[in-house]
Amino acid sequence: AAGDAITYPYLIRVLEAPALETLEATIVPPAYSQATPETIAEPAELTLLIGGGLTVELTATIPLASAALGIHTSTRTETVPLTVDGKTAAGSLFSETSAGADSGVVVLLLTGTNGVAAIGRIVPLWIVPDPPPELIIEWPGTEIKSFPTEEIPFVIRVRDNLAVTEARIGVGVGAETETVWRQIELRRQREDTAAFILPLEELTLEVGDIVSVRVEGRDENPAPGAASQTVLIEIVPYEKFYRYDPNPGT
């Protein structure tokens, strides 16, 4: 017979998905750099030097059964389990295996004790090489003229994203003369300025000689260092100065 019909009752229980409450990421520089790790709260993006690493500490909105840190780049996919304690989790990821510059994302995967899994956050990731130091001869310019016995002061500025550990100034005469190098005293910091006096008389120069001066430097990175622009010094004759004598012969 026709009539109303009722289905069997269904019980629907809504479970809360885990979400991030707080996130701190610590960028660990490569061991060779001897630099201090940098901690960033709620990072919008992350940049690691090749050979460095990443440590994360997070707090979720509900107790966690597990958590993982995933990295997905153009050359690498890896997932690292995090150590869980209630609502918190922590762990590290290192980029030693990266052969060169790379980019991708870091993904935080959370699973609550209620069995619900969710993506906590996706953060853009850049893995970049350590750039070489920047070396600048600020004084006296790039092309100058001088007498054979003059003393020329040089002002040199060095910059690096970590610290410049070594710099030297090279002096050569002409294209066939071997460059003579002298160390420059520097403080181990990201930016420093040094002064140097070049006594031309020690080079035994002749008029017409061209003296070239440049600076080379490096940080702790095993990769090749960098060089400054080259300063060229043209050796010119001594100037003769004449003065009017109102009483010649006296």
Short mmCIF file of C-alpha atoms in Angstrom, two decimals:
data_model
loop_
_atom_site.label_atom_id
_atom_site.label_comp_id
_atom_site.label_asym_id
_atom_site.label_seq_id
_atom_site.Cartn_x
_atom_site.Cartn_y
_atom_site.Cartn_z
CA ALA A 1 0.00 0.00 0.00
CA ALA A 2 1.11 3.56 -0.63
CA GLY A 3 2.26 5.68 2.27
CA ASP A 4 5.10 7.60 3.88
CA ALA A 5 8.51 6.00 4.27
CA ILE A 6 11.35 6.78 6.66
CA THR A 7 15.01 5.74 6.20
CA TYR A 8 17.07 4.22 8.89
CA PRO A 9 18.63 6.88 11.13
CA TYR A 10 22.29 7.80 10.52
CA LEU A 11 24.55 9.20 13.23
CA ILE A 12 27.02 11.82 11.98
CA ARG A 13 29.78 12.84 14.35
CA VAL A 14 31.82 15.92 13.39
CA LEU A 15 35.52 15.64 14.26
CA GLU A 16 37.81 18.61 14.56
CA ALA A 17 40.67 18.72 12.07
CA PRO A 18 44.10 19.67 13.45
CA ALA A 19 45.37 23.11 12.54
CA LEU A 20 48.45 25.14 13.38
CA GLU A 21 48.24 27.48 16.33
CA THR A 22 51.88 28.61 16.26
CA LEU A 23 54.91 27.89 14.07
CA GLU A 24 58.57 28.77 14.55
CA ALA A 25 61.19 27.93 11.95
CA THR A 26 64.92 28.11 12.67
CA ILE A 27 67.24 28.49 9.67
CA VAL A 28 70.51 26.69 10.40
CA PRO A 29 73.46 28.04 8.33
CA PRO A 30 76.01 25.61 6.83
CA ALA A 31 78.59 24.37 9.33
CA TYR A 32 81.45 26.06 7.47
CA SER A 33 79.89 29.49 7.97
CA GLN A 34 80.09 29.38 11.80
CA ALA A 35 77.05 31.69 11.73
CA THR A 36 74.28 31.79 14.36
CA PRO A 37 70.93 30.12 13.51
CA GLU A 38 68.04 32.52 12.87
CA THR A 39 64.55 31.86 14.26
CA ILE A 40 61.48 33.19 12.39
CA ALA A 41 57.98 33.20 13.86
CA GLU A 42 55.13 32.40 11.45
CA PRO A 43 57.36 32.42 8.32
CA ALA A 44 55.75 33.47 5.03
CA GLU A 45 58.67 31.93 3.10
CA LEU A 46 62.00 30.25 3.88
CA THR A 47 65.45 30.63 2.31
CA LEU A 48 68.21 28.11 3.07
CA LEU A 49 71.83 28.14 1.98
CA ILE A 50 73.01 24.95 0.31
CA GLY A 51 74.42 22.79 3.08
CA GLY A 52 72.27 24.43 5.74
CA GLY A 53 69.15 23.13 7.41
CA LEU A 54 65.75 23.86 8.89
CA THR A 55 64.29 23.15 12.33
CA VAL A 56 60.59 23.64 13.10
CA GLU A 57 58.61 23.80 16.32
CA LEU A 58 54.82 23.94 16.17
CA THR A 59 51.74 23.92 18.35
CA ALA A 60 48.46 22.48 17.05
CA THR A 61 44.90 23.24 18.05
CA ILE A 62 44.26 19.65 19.21
CA PRO A 63 46.45 16.80 20.54
CA LEU A 64 48.47 15.13 17.81
CA ALA A 65 49.01 11.47 17.05
CA SER A 66 51.70 12.28 14.48
CA ALA A 67 53.21 15.13 12.48
CA ALA A 68 55.61 15.31 9.56
CA LEU A 69 57.68 17.87 7.69
CA GLY A 70 57.68 17.41 3.94
CA ILE A 71 59.89 19.08 1.33
CA HIS A 72 58.91 19.10 -2.32
CA THR A 73 61.24 20.75 -4.86
CA SER A 74 62.07 20.31 -8.52
CA THR A 75 64.78 17.78 -7.64
CA ARG A 76 63.79 16.33 -4.29
CA THR A 77 60.83 14.91 -2.36
CA GLU A 78 61.30 13.91 1.26
CA THR A 79 59.15 13.55 4.37
CA VAL A 80 60.63 13.68 7.87
CA PRO A 81 58.57 12.61 10.91
CA LEU A 82 58.43 15.10 13.77
CA THR A 83 58.62 14.28 17.47
CA VAL A 84 55.15 14.77 18.97
CA ASP A 85 54.31 15.69 22.56
CA GLY A 86 50.62 16.46 23.07
CA LYS A 87 49.79 19.46 20.94
CA THR A 88 53.43 20.25 20.10
CA ALA A 89 55.82 18.78 17.56
CA ALA A 90 59.43 19.49 16.52
CA GLY A 91 62.04 18.22 14.09
CA SER A 92 64.76 19.09 11.57
CA LEU A 93 65.38 18.92 7.86
CA PHE A 94 68.75 19.48 6.22
CA SER A 95 69.69 20.36 2.65
CA GLU A 96 73.17 18.81 2.36
CA THR A 97 71.94 16.59 -0.45
CA SER A 98 71.08 19.58 -2.64
CA ALA A 99 73.57 19.81 -5.48
CA GLY A 100 72.61 23.35 -6.44
CA ALA A 101 70.00 26.06 -6.23
CA ASP A 102 66.46 24.74 -5.93
CA SER A 103 62.96 25.87 -5.02
CA GLY A 104 59.71 24.31 -3.87
CA VAL A 105 57.58 24.14 -0.75
CA VAL A 106 57.71 22.91 2.83
CA VAL A 107 54.50 21.12 3.89
CA LEU A 108 53.49 20.47 7.50
CA LEU A 109 51.28 17.39 7.83
CA LEU A 110 49.25 16.92 11.03
CA THR A 111 47.21 13.98 12.31
CA GLY A 112 45.12 14.39 15.44
CA THR A 113 44.54 11.73 18.08
CA ASN A 114 40.98 11.59 16.72
CA GLY A 115 42.37 10.20 13.47
CA VAL A 116 41.72 13.26 11.32
CA ALA A 117 44.63 14.34 9.09
CA ALA A 118 45.15 17.77 7.59
CA ILE A 119 47.78 19.99 6.01
CA GLY A 120 48.86 22.47 8.66
CA ARG A 121 50.66 24.88 6.35
CA ILE A 122 52.46 25.17 3.02
CA VAL A 123 55.48 27.50 3.02
CA PRO A 124 57.48 28.47 -0.12
CA LEU A 125 61.11 27.29 0.09
CA TRP A 126 64.25 28.58 -1.66
CA ILE A 127 67.59 26.75 -1.51
CA VAL A 128 70.32 29.08 -2.72
CA PRO A 129 74.14 29.07 -2.97
CA ASP A 130 76.19 31.21 -0.62
CA PRO A 131 77.10 34.32 -2.67
CA PRO A 132 80.79 35.34 -2.74
CA PRO A 133 81.96 38.43 -0.85
CA GLU A 134 81.61 41.89 -2.37
CA LEU A 135 84.94 43.73 -2.57
CA ILE A 136 85.09 47.42 -3.46
CA ILE A 137 88.08 49.77 -3.76
CA GLU A 138 86.42 53.04 -2.75
CA TRP A 139 89.54 55.20 -3.06
CA PRO A 140 91.44 56.46 -5.10
CA GLY A 141 89.36 55.60 -8.21
CA THR A 142 89.86 53.24 -11.13
CA GLU A 143 92.28 55.18 -13.38
CA ILE A 144 94.77 57.63 -11.88
CA LYS A 145 98.17 59.18 -12.67
CA SER A 146 101.04 59.31 -10.22
CA PHE A 147 104.75 60.02 -9.84
CA PRO A 148 107.19 57.09 -9.40
CA THR A 149 107.86 57.84 -5.71
CA GLU A 150 104.39 58.73 -4.48
CA GLU A 151 102.56 56.97 -1.64
CA ILE A 152 98.94 56.24 -2.61
CA PRO A 153 96.30 55.54 0.05
CA PHE A 154 93.64 52.92 -0.67
CA VAL A 155 90.29 52.52 1.11
CA ILE A 156 88.74 49.06 0.73
CA ARG A 157 85.23 47.98 1.71
CA VAL A 158 84.23 44.33 2.02
CA ARG A 159 80.71 42.91 2.46
CA ASP A 160 79.32 39.38 2.83
CA ASN A 161 76.04 37.82 3.89
CA LEU A 162 77.95 35.88 6.58
CA ALA A 163 81.44 37.27 7.18
CA VAL A 164 84.58 37.95 5.17
CA THR A 165 87.40 35.89 6.67
CA GLU A 166 90.30 36.73 4.38
CA ALA A 167 91.25 39.50 1.97
CA ARG A 168 94.45 40.46 0.20
CA ILE A 169 95.57 43.23 -2.12
CA GLY A 170 97.57 42.44 -5.24
CA VAL A 171 99.96 44.83 -6.98
CA GLY A 172 101.49 44.21 -10.40
CA VAL A 173 103.44 46.27 -12.94
CA GLY A 174 102.58 45.77 -16.59
CA ALA A 175 101.33 42.51 -18.08
CA GLU A 176 104.49 40.45 -17.57
CA THR A 177 105.27 41.19 -13.93
CA GLU A 178 104.09 38.72 -11.30
CA THR A 179 101.49 40.12 -8.92
CA VAL A 180 102.70 40.67 -5.35
CA TRP A 181 100.05 39.97 -2.69
CA ARG A 182 99.74 41.46 0.79
CA GLN A 183 97.21 40.42 3.42
CA ILE A 184 94.61 42.93 4.64
CA GLU A 185 93.72 42.92 8.33
CA LEU A 186 89.96 42.44 8.76
CA ARG A 187 87.50 41.91 11.58
CA ARG A 188 85.28 38.86 11.15
CA GLN A 189 81.96 40.53 10.41
CA ARG A 190 79.50 41.12 7.58
CA GLU A 191 80.96 44.49 6.59
CA ASP A 192 84.32 46.07 7.23
CA THR A 193 86.57 48.83 5.90
CA ALA A 194 90.36 48.69 5.65
CA ALA A 195 93.06 51.15 4.63
CA PHE A 196 96.27 50.43 2.76
CA ILE A 197 99.22 52.63 1.71
CA LEU A 198 100.96 51.70 -1.54
CA PRO A 199 104.54 53.09 -1.66
CA LEU A 200 105.30 53.26 -5.37
CA GLU A 201 109.00 53.91 -4.71
CA GLU A 202 109.40 50.26 -3.63
CA LEU A 203 108.37 49.10 -7.11
CA THR A 204 111.26 50.84 -8.93
CA LEU A 205 109.01 52.33 -11.59
CA GLU A 206 109.72 54.17 -14.79
CA VAL A 207 107.67 56.77 -16.58
CA GLY A 208 105.06 55.03 -18.71
CA ASP A 209 104.68 52.01 -16.43
CA ILE A 210 101.15 50.88 -15.56
CA VAL A 211 100.57 49.59 -12.03
CA SER A 212 97.48 47.42 -11.47
CA VAL A 213 95.90 46.96 -8.05
CA ARG A 214 93.03 44.67 -7.11
CA VAL A 215 91.61 43.00 -4.00
CA GLU A 216 90.63 39.35 -3.59
CA GLY A 217 88.70 37.90 -0.67
CA ARG A 218 86.68 34.94 0.57
CA ASP A 219 84.43 33.77 3.36
CA GLU A 220 84.41 30.27 4.91
CA ASN A 221 82.68 28.83 1.84
CA PRO A 222 84.98 26.27 0.13
CA ALA A 223 83.88 27.69 -3.24
CA PRO A 224 86.13 30.23 -5.01
CA GLY A 225 86.17 33.75 -3.60
CA ALA A 226 85.71 37.08 -5.39
CA ALA A 227 87.76 39.99 -6.70
CA SER A 228 87.30 43.75 -6.78
CA GLN A 229 87.55 46.05 -9.75
CA THR A 230 91.13 46.73 -10.92
CA VAL A 231 92.70 50.13 -10.29
CA LEU A 232 95.20 51.25 -12.94
CA ILE A 233 97.94 53.72 -12.03
CA GLU A 234 99.84 55.38 -14.87
CA ILE A 235 103.32 56.57 -13.94
CA VAL A 236 103.96 60.09 -15.28
CA PRO A 237 107.00 62.45 -15.17
CA TYR A 238 107.59 64.72 -12.24
CA GLU A 239 105.99 68.11 -12.70
CA LYS A 240 108.33 71.10 -12.99
CA PHE A 241 107.35 74.24 -11.18
CA TYR A 242 108.72 77.67 -12.28
CA ARG A 243 108.78 80.82 -10.18
CA TYR A 244 109.47 84.35 -11.43
CA ASP A 245 112.66 85.76 -9.96
CA PRO A 246 112.72 89.59 -10.08
CA ASN A 247 116.49 89.63 -9.39
CA PRO A 248 118.09 86.99 -11.62
CA GLY A 249 121.76 86.31 -10.95
CA THR A 250 121.69 87.63 -7.40
#
